[in-house]
Structures are given as structure tokens and as C-alpha cells.
Short mmCIF file of C-alpha atoms in Angstrom, two decimals:
data_model
loop_
_atom_site.label_atom_id
_atom_site.label_comp_id
_atom_site.label_asym_id
_atom_site.label_seq_id
_atom_site.Cartn_x
_atom_site.Cartn_y
_atom_site.Cartn_z
CA MET A 1 0.00 0.00 0.00
CA GLY A 2 1.28 3.41 -0.79
CA GLY A 3 1.19 6.39 1.58
CA ASN A 4 -0.57 6.83 4.89
CA LYS A 5 -4.23 7.65 4.23
CA PHE A 6 -4.95 8.61 7.83
CA PRO A 7 -4.79 12.16 9.30
CA GLU A 8 -1.54 13.11 10.98
CA VAL A 9 -1.66 13.72 14.74
CA GLN A 10 -1.00 17.37 15.64
CA GLY A 11 -0.19 17.51 19.34
CA GLY A 12 -0.40 20.60 21.50
CA GLY A 13 -4.05 21.40 20.84
CA SER A 14 -7.17 21.40 23.00
CA LEU A 15 -10.21 19.17 22.66
CA ILE A 16 -12.84 21.69 21.55
CA LEU A 17 -16.28 20.60 22.75
CA ALA A 18 -19.76 22.02 23.11
CA TRP A 19 -20.09 21.66 26.89
CA GLN A 20 -23.71 21.28 28.00
CA VAL A 21 -24.09 23.21 31.27
CA ARG A 22 -27.85 23.69 31.15
CA ASN A 23 -29.18 23.70 34.74
CA LYS A 24 -25.65 23.06 36.05
CA HIS A 25 -24.26 25.08 38.96
CA VAL A 26 -21.48 27.42 37.82
CA LEU A 27 -19.56 29.40 40.42
CA VAL A 28 -18.00 32.68 39.27
CA ILE A 29 -15.44 34.27 41.57
CA GLY A 30 -15.06 37.97 40.82
CA GLY A 31 -17.26 40.75 39.56
CA GLY A 32 -15.24 42.80 37.07
CA GLU A 33 -15.18 43.00 33.30
CA VAL A 34 -13.71 39.53 32.75
CA ALA A 35 -16.20 37.99 35.17
CA ALA A 36 -19.01 39.75 33.29
CA GLY A 37 -17.95 38.05 30.06
CA ARG A 38 -17.75 34.66 31.77
CA ILE A 39 -21.19 35.14 33.31
CA LEU A 40 -22.75 36.00 29.96
CA ASN A 41 -21.15 32.93 28.36
CA VAL A 42 -22.63 30.51 30.88
CA LEU A 43 -26.00 32.29 31.05
CA ASN A 44 -26.23 31.85 27.28
CA ALA A 45 -25.80 28.13 27.96
CA ASP A 46 -28.64 28.18 30.55
CA ALA A 47 -26.47 27.53 33.60
CA HIS A 48 -27.43 28.41 37.18
CA VAL A 49 -24.89 31.02 38.26
CA THR A 50 -23.54 31.98 41.68
CA VAL A 51 -21.25 35.01 41.96
CA ILE A 52 -18.87 35.51 44.89
CA CYS A 53 -17.63 39.08 45.11
CA PRO A 54 -17.96 42.02 47.49
CA SER A 55 -20.62 44.46 46.24
CA SER A 56 -17.97 47.16 45.99
CA GLY A 57 -16.19 45.07 43.32
CA LEU A 58 -19.16 44.56 41.00
CA ASN A 59 -19.06 46.31 37.65
CA PRO A 60 -22.33 47.68 36.17
CA GLU A 61 -23.00 44.63 33.99
CA VAL A 62 -22.52 42.08 36.77
CA ARG A 63 -24.62 44.22 39.11
CA HIS A 64 -27.37 44.28 36.47
CA ARG A 65 -27.31 40.47 36.11
CA ILE A 66 -27.68 40.15 39.89
CA GLN A 67 -30.42 42.77 40.30
CA THR A 68 -32.50 41.29 37.47
CA GLY A 69 -32.23 37.75 38.84
CA GLN A 70 -30.20 36.41 35.91
CA VAL A 71 -27.54 35.48 38.47
CA ARG A 72 -29.32 33.21 40.93
CA THR A 73 -27.12 33.85 43.97
CA HIS A 74 -24.76 36.65 44.92
CA ILE A 75 -22.48 36.09 47.93
CA ASN A 76 -21.35 39.52 49.09
CA ARG A 77 -17.81 38.74 50.24
CA SER A 78 -14.51 37.34 49.02
CA PHE A 79 -13.96 33.67 48.23
CA GLN A 80 -13.55 31.16 51.04
CA PRO A 81 -12.42 27.53 50.64
CA ALA A 82 -15.69 26.33 52.21
CA ASP A 83 -17.48 27.68 49.11
CA LEU A 84 -16.37 24.48 47.34
CA ASP A 85 -17.64 22.13 50.04
CA PRO A 86 -20.97 20.24 50.13
CA PRO A 87 -23.84 20.80 49.83
CA GLY A 88 -23.14 23.58 47.34
CA VAL A 89 -20.34 21.97 45.32
CA PRO A 90 -20.34 23.65 41.88
CA ASP A 91 -20.11 21.79 38.59
CA MET A 92 -17.69 24.40 37.23
CA VAL A 93 -15.62 27.25 38.69
CA LEU A 94 -14.64 30.41 36.82
CA CYS A 95 -12.18 32.61 38.69
CA ALA A 96 -11.61 36.19 37.49
CA ILE A 97 -9.94 38.20 40.24
CA ASP A 98 -6.78 40.33 40.46
CA ASP A 99 -5.25 38.22 43.21
CA PRO A 100 -2.71 35.64 41.95
CA ALA A 101 -2.34 33.91 45.33
CA THR A 102 -6.07 33.41 45.81
CA SER A 103 -6.49 32.41 42.15
CA SER A 104 -3.87 29.68 42.55
CA GLN A 105 -5.53 28.54 45.76
CA VAL A 106 -8.86 28.27 43.95
CA TYR A 107 -7.32 26.14 41.22
CA LYS A 108 -5.55 23.88 43.73
CA LEU A 109 -8.76 23.34 45.69
CA CYS A 110 -10.74 22.65 42.52
CA HIS A 111 -8.09 20.21 41.33
CA GLU A 112 -8.24 18.33 44.64
CA ARG A 113 -12.04 18.14 44.38
CA ARG A 114 -12.01 17.34 40.66
CA ILE A 115 -14.06 20.42 39.81
CA PRO A 116 -13.32 21.80 36.30
CA ALA A 117 -11.88 25.29 36.67
CA ASN A 118 -10.77 28.24 34.57
CA ILE A 119 -8.44 30.80 36.14
CA ALA A 120 -8.58 33.90 33.96
CA ASP A 121 -5.32 34.83 32.22
CA VAL A 122 -3.39 31.90 33.77
CA PRO A 123 -3.35 29.17 31.07
CA PRO A 124 -1.42 26.61 33.19
CA GLU A 125 -4.21 26.81 35.78
CA CYS A 126 -7.08 26.15 33.37
CA ASP A 127 -8.81 22.85 32.70
CA PHE A 128 -10.45 24.52 29.70
CA TYR A 129 -10.25 27.80 27.80
CA PHE A 130 -12.84 30.28 26.57
CA GLY A 131 -12.60 31.06 22.86
CA SER A 132 -14.02 33.88 20.79
CA VAL A 133 -17.54 32.85 19.75
CA HIS A 134 -19.77 33.86 16.85
CA ARG A 135 -23.46 33.21 17.59
CA ASP A 136 -26.34 33.08 15.13
CA GLY A 137 -29.28 31.26 16.72
CA PRO A 138 -28.24 27.63 17.18
CA LEU A 139 -25.05 28.20 15.17
CA GLN A 140 -21.95 28.74 17.31
CA ILE A 141 -18.43 29.02 15.93
CA MET A 142 -15.53 29.21 18.37
CA VAL A 143 -11.99 30.28 17.61
CA SER A 144 -9.38 29.26 20.17
CA THR A 145 -5.69 30.12 20.34
CA ASN A 146 -5.17 27.71 23.29
CA GLY A 147 -4.54 30.64 25.60
CA ASN A 148 -1.87 32.22 23.38
CA GLY A 149 -3.70 35.25 22.03
CA PRO A 150 -7.30 36.05 23.06
CA LYS A 151 -7.37 39.30 21.09
CA LEU A 152 -6.13 37.56 17.95
CA ALA A 153 -8.86 34.94 18.42
CA ASN A 154 -11.39 37.78 18.41
CA ILE A 155 -9.95 39.23 15.19
CA ILE A 156 -10.00 35.84 13.44
CA ARG A 157 -13.55 35.16 14.66
CA ARG A 158 -14.78 38.46 13.21
CA PHE A 159 -13.00 37.68 9.93
CA ILE A 160 -14.79 34.33 9.67
CA ALA A 161 -18.18 35.70 10.77
CA GLY A 162 -17.98 38.44 8.16
CA ARG A 163 -17.75 35.84 5.41
CA LEU A 164 -20.66 33.67 6.53
CA PRO A 165 -23.93 33.91 4.60
CA GLY A 166 -26.62 35.76 6.51
CA ASN A 167 -28.96 32.78 6.47
CA ALA A 168 -26.59 30.25 8.04
CA GLY A 169 -28.30 30.27 11.44
CA ARG A 170 -31.74 29.80 9.89
CA ALA A 171 -30.45 26.86 7.84
CA VAL A 172 -29.14 25.21 11.01
CA GLU A 173 -32.55 25.61 12.66
CA ARG A 174 -34.32 23.91 9.74
CA VAL A 175 -31.79 21.06 9.63
CA GLY A 176 -32.27 20.51 13.37
CA LEU A 177 -36.03 20.19 12.91
CA LEU A 178 -35.55 17.81 9.98
CA ARG A 179 -33.23 15.61 12.11
CA ARG A 180 -35.87 15.36 14.83
CA LYS A 181 -38.50 14.33 12.28
CA LEU A 182 -36.13 11.74 10.82
CA ARG A 183 -35.47 10.33 14.28
CA ARG A 184 -39.20 9.68 14.64
CA VAL A 185 -39.28 7.88 11.28
CA ALA A 186 -36.17 5.78 12.03
CA PRO A 187 -35.72 5.68 15.82
CA GLY A 188 -33.62 2.53 16.19
CA MET A 189 -29.98 2.64 17.31
CA GLU A 190 -29.14 0.35 14.40
CA GLU A 191 -30.24 3.17 12.07
CA GLY A 192 -27.69 5.62 13.48
CA GLU A 193 -25.04 5.45 10.77
CA LYS A 194 -27.59 5.41 7.95
CA ARG A 195 -29.40 8.43 9.43
CA MET A 196 -26.19 10.42 9.62
CA LYS A 197 -25.09 9.59 6.09
CA TRP A 198 -28.52 10.52 4.74
CA MET A 199 -28.54 13.82 6.66
CA SER A 200 -25.04 14.53 5.36
CA ARG A 201 -26.30 14.06 1.80
CA VAL A 202 -29.17 16.49 2.43
CA CYS A 203 -26.76 19.15 3.71
CA GLU A 204 -24.35 18.57 0.82
CA SER A 205 -26.93 18.50 -1.99
CA TRP A 206 -29.24 21.31 -0.85
CA SER A 207 -28.16 24.94 -0.86
CA LEU A 208 -28.45 27.11 2.25
CA ASP A 209 -31.32 28.96 0.57
CA GLU A 210 -33.16 25.67 0.03
CA LEU A 211 -32.56 24.56 3.61
CA CYS A 212 -33.88 27.90 4.87
CA ALA A 213 -36.95 27.64 2.64
CA MET A 214 -37.84 24.16 3.90
CA GLU A 215 -41.30 24.14 5.48
CA GLU A 216 -42.93 21.48 7.68
CA ALA A 217 -44.68 19.89 4.68
CA ASP A 218 -41.37 19.73 2.78
CA MET A 219 -39.72 17.97 5.71
CA GLU A 220 -42.54 15.46 6.04
CA GLY A 221 -42.21 14.67 2.35
CA LEU A 222 -38.42 14.53 2.45
CA VAL A 223 -38.17 11.97 5.26
CA GLU A 224 -40.41 9.63 3.24
CA PHE A 225 -37.43 9.12 0.92
CA TYR A 226 -35.14 8.03 3.75
CA LYS A 227 -35.96 4.32 3.57
CA GLU A 228 -35.00 4.13 -0.10
CA GLY A 229 -31.90 6.22 0.58
CA ARG A 230 -32.77 8.97 -1.86
CA VAL A 231 -32.46 12.75 -1.42
CA PRO A 232 -34.73 14.61 -3.86
CA LYS A 233 -34.33 18.32 -4.43
CA LEU A 234 -36.77 20.83 -2.94
CA ALA A 235 -38.33 21.55 -6.33
CA GLU A 236 -39.19 17.87 -6.81
CA LEU A 237 -40.77 17.69 -3.37
CA ARG A 238 -43.01 20.60 -4.27
CA GLY A 239 -43.89 19.15 -7.66
CA GLU A 240 -42.17 22.03 -9.45
CA SER A 241 -40.04 19.71 -11.56
CA GLU A 242 -40.24 16.12 -12.66
CA GLY A 243 -37.47 13.82 -11.50
CA ALA A 244 -35.09 16.58 -10.49
CA GLU A 245 -31.57 15.20 -10.49
CA GLU A 246 -30.23 14.12 -7.13
CA ASP A 247 -26.72 15.00 -6.04
CA GLU A 248 -24.86 11.69 -5.88
CA THR A 249 -22.00 13.06 -3.79
CA VAL A 250 -20.72 10.42 -1.40
CA VAL A 251 -20.18 12.02 1.99
CA GLY A 252 -17.85 10.50 4.58
CA PHE A 253 -19.00 10.76 8.19
CA ASP A 254 -16.69 13.03 10.21
CA GLY A 255 -18.53 12.93 13.54
CA ALA A 256 -20.02 16.42 13.10
CA PHE A 257 -23.61 15.31 13.65
CA GLY A 258 -22.97 13.33 16.84
CA TRP A 259 -24.49 9.96 17.64
CA TRP A 260 -28.17 10.58 18.29
#
């Protein structure tokens, strides 16, 4: 056999994941500008947030989140080690304070208790990093520099976002609804690989405009073709053309859809 057909390993990276923290308890230590950004990130992910910071250290945004009830609990004092003890053990800790000694103590305590922690601006004391995120409805694109250059990550993220079509988020919404309908048609675990390959073919053969234009009736008609493994075009589904040609592109599964 000639040549290695497998991807080369590139060490030194991070495992970039979409971490589901919905209804999880996230503890934020600090109340300044960096803490405000962290709080917004986890609120966008529907977490339950506790903030530990003296009231005098709260910036206007963090104060607003507390006063409007977006932050569930505000502890008006500095961090204490007992804040990580039962019964209020957090699922995640985000530390954003200008106190290196306390920050290191927080990380050490979290490490001992196996609580994932991020210590702002101290990459060696982070179990995970925050990237620069573009958000359009369900579409999220994160750029990470693995702690090397947060500002550069922001510049690259804006560069990418500026080149995305305006309807990308809407297309993702419609594809998500189609996937749920397909799951009802073919619910078995044994159908998993076939479902993903078929959905990949839909995404490859339909344009973003077609995906955005897909209505409930179109989806109901489209999933009827799943069993025979065919992906008709939108025009054919609507009876606007006879036997519209199907894109025969063979799509390899890359894990992007997840096992559902």
C-alpha cells in the first residue's frame, strides 16, 4: 500500500467541545469586566450562576445580572475555601480576580475536588479555555488560540463571521427540525449510521437557501425518501419539476452530527 491515508496527529491542541451546562451550577469568583464576560457565556448556555464578590467590586453589567435575577445567587464577600464544600459543590468554577495567590488557591482546591476550573489569564491553571464565539441562533463558531492570544482569536472570529452567509443560522434551525423528524421515522440505534449519512447528503446536496426555505410539509415529504436512501431536491418535493436530479456526492462521516 502506498502512503498513509490517515490524518496526521498534531499535538499541543485542546479538545474543543460544546459543553452542556444547562441547569448546572457554575460558580464565578469575581465581579469585574472579565467575570461579566464569563457570566454572559454561561448564562447563554442556561447555567445556574452563583457570583462571589464584594458588592464594591461589582461592575455595572454584573450588578445588572444580579439585580434582574439572571444570576441566581450573589455572595457579598470574598472567596472562602468552604465555598467548594458540600452541599453547594459547583459543577464548574470560573475565577476572574486580580489576586494571583487566591487564584492559585482556587485552582488547587478545585483540582483536589475534581471540579473543572478556569483561572482567567493563567493558562497553566485552566482545565479549559474560553474562545471567541460567533453566535447566530443555534449556530456557534468558536476560535481558540489555546490561551496564546485572546485578542487575535477575536480578530480571526470576526474575519470568519464576516464571510458567513446571513442565512446560516436559519439553515441550522431547519436542519435541526428535519433531524428530529427523521429520528421519529427511524428511531432505532441500528439506524444511526444510515441516518447520519442521509442527513449529510441532504446538507451537501441542498443549498443554504433551500434549507432555509424548507417548510414542515417539505420535511414530512423529504423523510419519506429516507428508507429508499434517496435525497430529492426541494423543487421535486413541491412538484415544481419532474425527477429533479439528485446529487450523488458520497459524503464520509466526520462525527459532526454526533451519535443521536
